[in-house]
Amino acid sequence: AQSVTQPDIHITVSEGASLELRCNYSYGATPYLFWYVQSPGQGLQLLLKYFSGDTLVQGIKGFEAEFKRSQSSFNLRKPSVHWSDAAEYFCAVGRSTGTASKLTFGTGTRLQVTL
Amino acid sequence: DAGVTQSPTHLIKTRGQHVTLRCSPISGHKSVSWYQQVLGQGPQFIFQYYEKEERGRGNFPDRFSARQFPNYSSELNVNALLLGDSALYLCASSLSGGAKNIQYFGAGTRLSVL
């Protein structure tokens, strides 16, 4: 069965500092990978996705992620964090099973930004 | 364009009661999925509906059921509520049912079971 691990439950960075959120997945085939962000009281917003091709993908709000098959990782990065980036970040694997398709999420990383 | 809309926003129920949550997908989207997000956890897949048919079900008891209407809106029903059903219930819509289709999420319904 597929699984997603986000090793860091909580990360604190200073505004303007760089950010890297870790994500490791377990899945037999080439995965469809996603990063979502959830602000308090909000639903999930898609930051970026990877299906195939270039392993470095760009997303919204200045985020990027790199797919590394050898490490089963899909880490999210941002060069300079803004206070508004404080939120919960979820990595997810998408797959089809039979007639269904679903997302399997990690437990999330809560990002705190200090001024 | 309107995004995925869910109602109600918040709900308080007592153990043993029944609850119905509603979801309207983005216009043109034919697939709706439901997820349960317990505090401190990532969302867990409950159901997927596509073209009004159930396409998949997660590891949830039969107390959970859902349906999709001809206008592609959807309802999630939970019977005999337990304290452990307290969670944020998220609805997501996508154009079709495949795994490459982006799922767009609503803001969720916060259910509290007392």
mmCIF file of C-alpha atoms in Angstrom, chain A residues 32 34 36 38 42-44 46 49 51 90 94-96 99-103 105-107, chain B residues 33 35 37 40-43 45 48 55-56 88 90 97-100 102-103 105-107:
data_model
loop_
_atom_site.group_PDB
_atom_site.id
_atom_site.type_symbol
_atom_site.label_atom_id
_atom_site.label_comp_id
_atom_site.label_asym_id
_atom_site.label_seq_id
_atom_site.Cartn_x
_atom_site.Cartn_y
_atom_site.Cartn_z
ATOM 1 C CA TYR A 32 1.611 11.276 -9.025
ATOM 2 C CA PHE A 34 1.204 16.791 -4.941
ATOM 3 C CA TYR A 36 -1.149 21.214 -0.797
ATOM 4 C CA GLN A 38 -3.979 24.558 4.343
ATOM 5 C CA GLN A 42 -9.492 26.871 5.038
ATOM 6 C CA GLY A 43 -9.566 23.935 2.700
ATOM 7 C CA LEU A 44 -6.563 22.624 0.830
ATOM 8 C CA LEU A 46 -2.772 22.975 -4.530
ATOM 9 C CA LYS A 49 2.177 18.664 -8.809
ATOM 10 C CA PHE A 51 3.348 13.574 -12.981
ATOM 11 C CA PHE A 90 0.595 18.368 3.093
ATOM 12 C CA GLY A 94 -2.368 10.133 -6.105
ATOM 13 C CA ARG A 95 -3.158 6.792 -7.604
ATOM 14 C CA SER A 96 -5.913 4.833 -9.235
ATOM 15 C CA THR A 99 -12.271 2.308 -10.746
ATOM 16 C CA ALA A 100 -11.331 4.816 -8.052
ATOM 17 C CA SER A 101 -8.647 7.415 -7.758
ATOM 18 C CA LYS A 102 -7.666 8.894 -4.457
ATOM 19 C CA LEU A 103 -5.070 10.965 -2.686
ATOM 20 C CA PHE A 105 -1.767 12.359 2.431
ATOM 21 C CA GLY A 106 1.062 12.648 4.883
ATOM 22 C CA THR A 107 0.392 13.894 8.392
ATOM 23 C CA SER B 33 -14.479 12.849 -3.358
ATOM 24 C CA TYR B 35 -12.107 13.086 2.967
ATOM 25 C CA GLN B 37 -9.402 15.134 8.519
ATOM 26 C CA GLY B 40 -3.441 16.832 13.704
ATOM 27 C CA GLN B 41 -3.686 14.373 10.827
ATOM 28 C CA GLY B 42 -3.768 14.490 7.066
ATOM 29 C CA PRO B 43 -7.049 13.957 5.228
ATOM 30 C CA PHE B 45 -10.103 9.193 1.764
ATOM 31 C CA GLN B 48 -15.175 8.922 -4.635
ATOM 32 C CA ARG B 55 -16.037 4.509 -7.738
ATOM 33 C CA GLY B 56 -14.153 3.912 -4.534
ATOM 34 C CA LEU B 88 -13.178 18.314 9.413
ATOM 35 C CA LEU B 90 -13.534 17.899 3.114
ATOM 36 C CA GLY B 97 -12.187 10.403 -12.041
ATOM 37 C CA GLY B 98 -8.591 9.690 -13.007
ATOM 38 C CA ALA B 99 -5.622 10.025 -10.675
ATOM 39 C CA LYS B 100 -4.058 12.772 -12.819
ATOM 40 C CA ILE B 102 -6.447 17.812 -9.966
ATOM 41 C CA GLN B 103 -8.700 17.678 -6.935
ATOM 42 C CA PHE B 105 -11.017 21.212 -2.149
ATOM 43 C CA GLY B 106 -13.748 23.072 -0.363
ATOM 44 C CA ALA B 107 -13.248 24.743 3.015
#
